[in-house]
Short mmCIF file of C-alpha atoms in Angstrom, two decimals:
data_model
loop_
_atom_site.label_atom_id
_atom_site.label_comp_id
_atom_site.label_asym_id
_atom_site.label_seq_id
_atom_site.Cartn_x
_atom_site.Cartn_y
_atom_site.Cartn_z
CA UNK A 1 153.95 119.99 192.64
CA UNK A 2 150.39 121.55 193.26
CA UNK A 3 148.62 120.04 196.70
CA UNK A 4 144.71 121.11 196.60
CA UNK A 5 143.10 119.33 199.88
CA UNK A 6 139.50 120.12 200.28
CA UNK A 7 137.57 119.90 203.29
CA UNK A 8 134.43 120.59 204.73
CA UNK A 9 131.37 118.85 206.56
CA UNK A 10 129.07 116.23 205.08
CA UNK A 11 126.57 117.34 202.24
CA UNK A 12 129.02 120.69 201.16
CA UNK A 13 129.97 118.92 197.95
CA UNK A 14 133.39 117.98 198.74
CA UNK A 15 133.92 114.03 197.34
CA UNK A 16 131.35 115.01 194.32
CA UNK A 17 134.19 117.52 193.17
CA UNK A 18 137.09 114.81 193.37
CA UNK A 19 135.09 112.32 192.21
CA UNK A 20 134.33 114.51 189.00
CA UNK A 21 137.73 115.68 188.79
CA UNK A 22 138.83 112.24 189.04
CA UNK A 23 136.83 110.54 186.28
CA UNK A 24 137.28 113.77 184.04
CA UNK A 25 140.80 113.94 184.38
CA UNK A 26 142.10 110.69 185.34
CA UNK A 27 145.92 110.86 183.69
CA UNK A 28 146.45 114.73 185.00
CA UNK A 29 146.08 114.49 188.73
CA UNK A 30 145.85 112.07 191.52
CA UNK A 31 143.09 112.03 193.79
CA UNK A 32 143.22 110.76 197.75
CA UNK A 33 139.88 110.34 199.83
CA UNK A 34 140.45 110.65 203.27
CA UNK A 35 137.33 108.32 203.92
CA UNK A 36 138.88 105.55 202.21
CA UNK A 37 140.48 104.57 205.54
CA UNK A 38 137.27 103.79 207.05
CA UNK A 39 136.36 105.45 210.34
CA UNK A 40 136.21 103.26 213.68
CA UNK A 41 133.41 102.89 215.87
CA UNK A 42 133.34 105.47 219.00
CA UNK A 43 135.00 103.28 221.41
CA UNK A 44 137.74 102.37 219.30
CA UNK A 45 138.34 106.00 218.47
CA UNK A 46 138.62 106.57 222.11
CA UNK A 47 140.30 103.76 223.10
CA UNK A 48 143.49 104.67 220.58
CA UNK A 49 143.12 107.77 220.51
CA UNK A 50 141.26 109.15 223.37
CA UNK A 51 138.56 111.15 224.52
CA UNK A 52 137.19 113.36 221.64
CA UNK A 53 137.59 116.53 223.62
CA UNK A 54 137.84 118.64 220.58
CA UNK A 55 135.89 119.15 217.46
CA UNK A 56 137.17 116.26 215.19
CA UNK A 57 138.77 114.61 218.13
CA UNK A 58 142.11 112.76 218.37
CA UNK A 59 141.69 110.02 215.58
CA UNK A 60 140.75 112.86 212.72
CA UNK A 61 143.91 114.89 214.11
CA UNK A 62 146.26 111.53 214.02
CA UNK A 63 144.68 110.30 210.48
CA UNK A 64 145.21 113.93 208.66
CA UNK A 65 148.61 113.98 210.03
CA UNK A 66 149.37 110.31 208.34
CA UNK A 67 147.99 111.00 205.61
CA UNK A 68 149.79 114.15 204.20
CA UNK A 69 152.56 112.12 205.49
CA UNK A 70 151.59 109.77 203.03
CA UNK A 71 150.98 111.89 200.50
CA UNK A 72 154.66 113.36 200.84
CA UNK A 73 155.94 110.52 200.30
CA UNK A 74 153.74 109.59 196.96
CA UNK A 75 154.03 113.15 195.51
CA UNK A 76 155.56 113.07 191.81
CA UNK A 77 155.11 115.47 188.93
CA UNK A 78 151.04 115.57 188.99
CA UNK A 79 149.01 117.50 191.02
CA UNK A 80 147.26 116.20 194.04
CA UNK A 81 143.86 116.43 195.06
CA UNK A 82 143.36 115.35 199.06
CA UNK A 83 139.38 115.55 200.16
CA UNK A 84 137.62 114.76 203.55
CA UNK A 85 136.07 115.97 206.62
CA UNK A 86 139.27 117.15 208.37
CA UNK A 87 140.15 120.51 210.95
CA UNK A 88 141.84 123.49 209.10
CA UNK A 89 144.00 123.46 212.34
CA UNK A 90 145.20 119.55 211.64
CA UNK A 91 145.83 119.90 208.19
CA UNK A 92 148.34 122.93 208.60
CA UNK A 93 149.60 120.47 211.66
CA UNK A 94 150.56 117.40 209.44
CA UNK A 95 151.57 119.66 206.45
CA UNK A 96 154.29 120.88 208.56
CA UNK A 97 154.84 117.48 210.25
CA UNK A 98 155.08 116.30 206.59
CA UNK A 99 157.31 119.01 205.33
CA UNK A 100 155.24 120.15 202.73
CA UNK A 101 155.70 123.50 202.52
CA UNK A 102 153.24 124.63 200.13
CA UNK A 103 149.56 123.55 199.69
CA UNK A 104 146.42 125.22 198.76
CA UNK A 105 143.72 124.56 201.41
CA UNK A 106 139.74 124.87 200.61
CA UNK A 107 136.74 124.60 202.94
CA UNK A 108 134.03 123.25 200.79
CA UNK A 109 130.86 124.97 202.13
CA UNK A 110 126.65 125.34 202.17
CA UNK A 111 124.10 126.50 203.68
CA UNK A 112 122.51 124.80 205.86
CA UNK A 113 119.30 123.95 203.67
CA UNK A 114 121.50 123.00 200.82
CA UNK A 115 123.48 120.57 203.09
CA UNK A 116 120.12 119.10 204.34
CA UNK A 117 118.52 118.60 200.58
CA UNK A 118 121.88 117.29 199.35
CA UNK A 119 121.64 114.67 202.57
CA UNK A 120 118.26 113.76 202.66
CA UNK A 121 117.29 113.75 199.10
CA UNK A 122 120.60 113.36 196.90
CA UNK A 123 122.53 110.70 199.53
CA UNK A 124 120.11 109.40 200.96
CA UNK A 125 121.75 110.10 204.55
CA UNK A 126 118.76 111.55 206.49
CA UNK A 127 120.53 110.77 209.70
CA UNK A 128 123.06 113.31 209.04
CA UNK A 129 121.06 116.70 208.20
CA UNK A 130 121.03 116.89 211.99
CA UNK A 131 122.08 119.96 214.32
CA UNK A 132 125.55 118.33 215.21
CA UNK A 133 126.36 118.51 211.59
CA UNK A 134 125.06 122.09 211.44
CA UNK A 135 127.03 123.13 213.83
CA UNK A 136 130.26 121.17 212.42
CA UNK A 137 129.94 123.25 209.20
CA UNK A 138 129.90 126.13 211.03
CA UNK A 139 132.73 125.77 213.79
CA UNK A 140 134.64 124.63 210.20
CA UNK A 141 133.46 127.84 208.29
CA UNK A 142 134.82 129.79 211.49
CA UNK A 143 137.99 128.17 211.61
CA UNK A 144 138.97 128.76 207.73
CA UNK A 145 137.77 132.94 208.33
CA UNK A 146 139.88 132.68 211.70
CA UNK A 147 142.48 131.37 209.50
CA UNK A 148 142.14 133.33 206.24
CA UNK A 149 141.80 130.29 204.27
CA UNK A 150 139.67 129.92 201.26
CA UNK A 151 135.55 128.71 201.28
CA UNK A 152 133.98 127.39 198.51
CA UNK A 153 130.33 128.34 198.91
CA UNK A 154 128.60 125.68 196.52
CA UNK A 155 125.06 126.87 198.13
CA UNK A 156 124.13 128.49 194.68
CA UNK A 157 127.00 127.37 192.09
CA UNK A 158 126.76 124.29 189.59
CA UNK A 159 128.86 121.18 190.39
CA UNK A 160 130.46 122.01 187.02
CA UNK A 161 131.81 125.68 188.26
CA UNK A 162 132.98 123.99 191.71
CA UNK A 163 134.78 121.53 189.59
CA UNK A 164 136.43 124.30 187.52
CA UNK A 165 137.28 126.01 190.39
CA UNK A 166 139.08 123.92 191.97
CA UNK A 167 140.85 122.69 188.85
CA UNK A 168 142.43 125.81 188.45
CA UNK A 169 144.13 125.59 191.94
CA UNK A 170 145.59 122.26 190.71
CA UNK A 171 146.75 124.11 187.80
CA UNK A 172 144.67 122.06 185.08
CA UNK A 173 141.68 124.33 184.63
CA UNK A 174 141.00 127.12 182.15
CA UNK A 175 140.11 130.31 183.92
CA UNK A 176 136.51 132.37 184.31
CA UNK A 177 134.58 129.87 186.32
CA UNK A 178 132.18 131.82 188.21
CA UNK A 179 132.62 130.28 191.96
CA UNK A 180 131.29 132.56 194.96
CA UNK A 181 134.63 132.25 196.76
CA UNK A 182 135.95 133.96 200.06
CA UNK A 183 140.14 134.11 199.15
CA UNK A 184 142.26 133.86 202.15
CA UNK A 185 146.07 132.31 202.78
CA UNK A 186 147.67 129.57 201.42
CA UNK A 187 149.58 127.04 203.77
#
């Protein structure tokens, strides 16, 4: 079984590359979106989970964690795809809660005026090219160097070579995309 779980901060290009891979490839791997949960309102976040002390916060930490959970549990023969916004720190947390012993783990990443363009004028999100996501992306981009884990850098790439790129990690790619990628560990 091949595990690919992509993360990274709004506007990197994280759920366009499932998305694609999903509709392009529909019977050769299985997609999850961590955003398909729905995310609470503040107080309910604090409330269950409390005080978001920490970047991402208690609910983002307890979600990843039941999610790979999840995903153990649904794993079969096809590879897995598993995006969202999500700390490199909690997803090596629930993939050993889990007991999934081997994943591949990608930050999905941009420069800052890419993320802003993609927001304002692609998603129509304006309310999220703001400093606190600037500063997201980058706490995230110095957690996976910290780590050793790989970055995506879709600043200057095509959607189509991100796509290839990460196809290849789940094993259902043809090789020579030309991704500008940082290689670090696996988990």
């Amino acid at each position: 079984m091949r595990l690919v779980i992509l993360t990274g901060a709004s506007g990197s290009g994280k759920t366009t590359i499932a998305e694609r891979i999903e509709r392009q490839h529909p019977r050769l791997t299985r997609v999850f979106r961590f955003d398909s949960i729905g995310v609470p309102s503040p107080e309910e976040r604090i409330a269950r989970w409390g005080a978001e002390s920490r970047p991402g916060g208690g609910w983002q930490r307890a979600m990843t964690i039941e999610w790979l959970a999840r995903i153990a549990r649904e794993i079969d023969t096809l590879p897995v795809l598993f995006e969202g916004q999500m700390r490199l720190s909690f997803i090596t947390e629930g993939l050993t809660a889990a007991g999934i012993a081997r994943a591949r783990i990608v930050l999905v990443h941009c420069d800052d005026e890419s993320r802003t363009h993609r927001l304002v004028n692609e998603r129509n999100q304006p309310d999220l090219a703001n400093p606190d996501m600037m500063n997201w992306a980058r706490f995230l981009r110095g957690e996976a160097e910290a780590g050793g884990f790989e970055v995506l850098d879709t600043s200057k790439i095509s959607i189509e070579d991100s796509v290839e790129y990460v196809c290849e990690r789940l094993g259902i790619g043809r090789s020579g995309g030309s991704a500008t990628v940082s290689t670090g560990r696996r988990a």
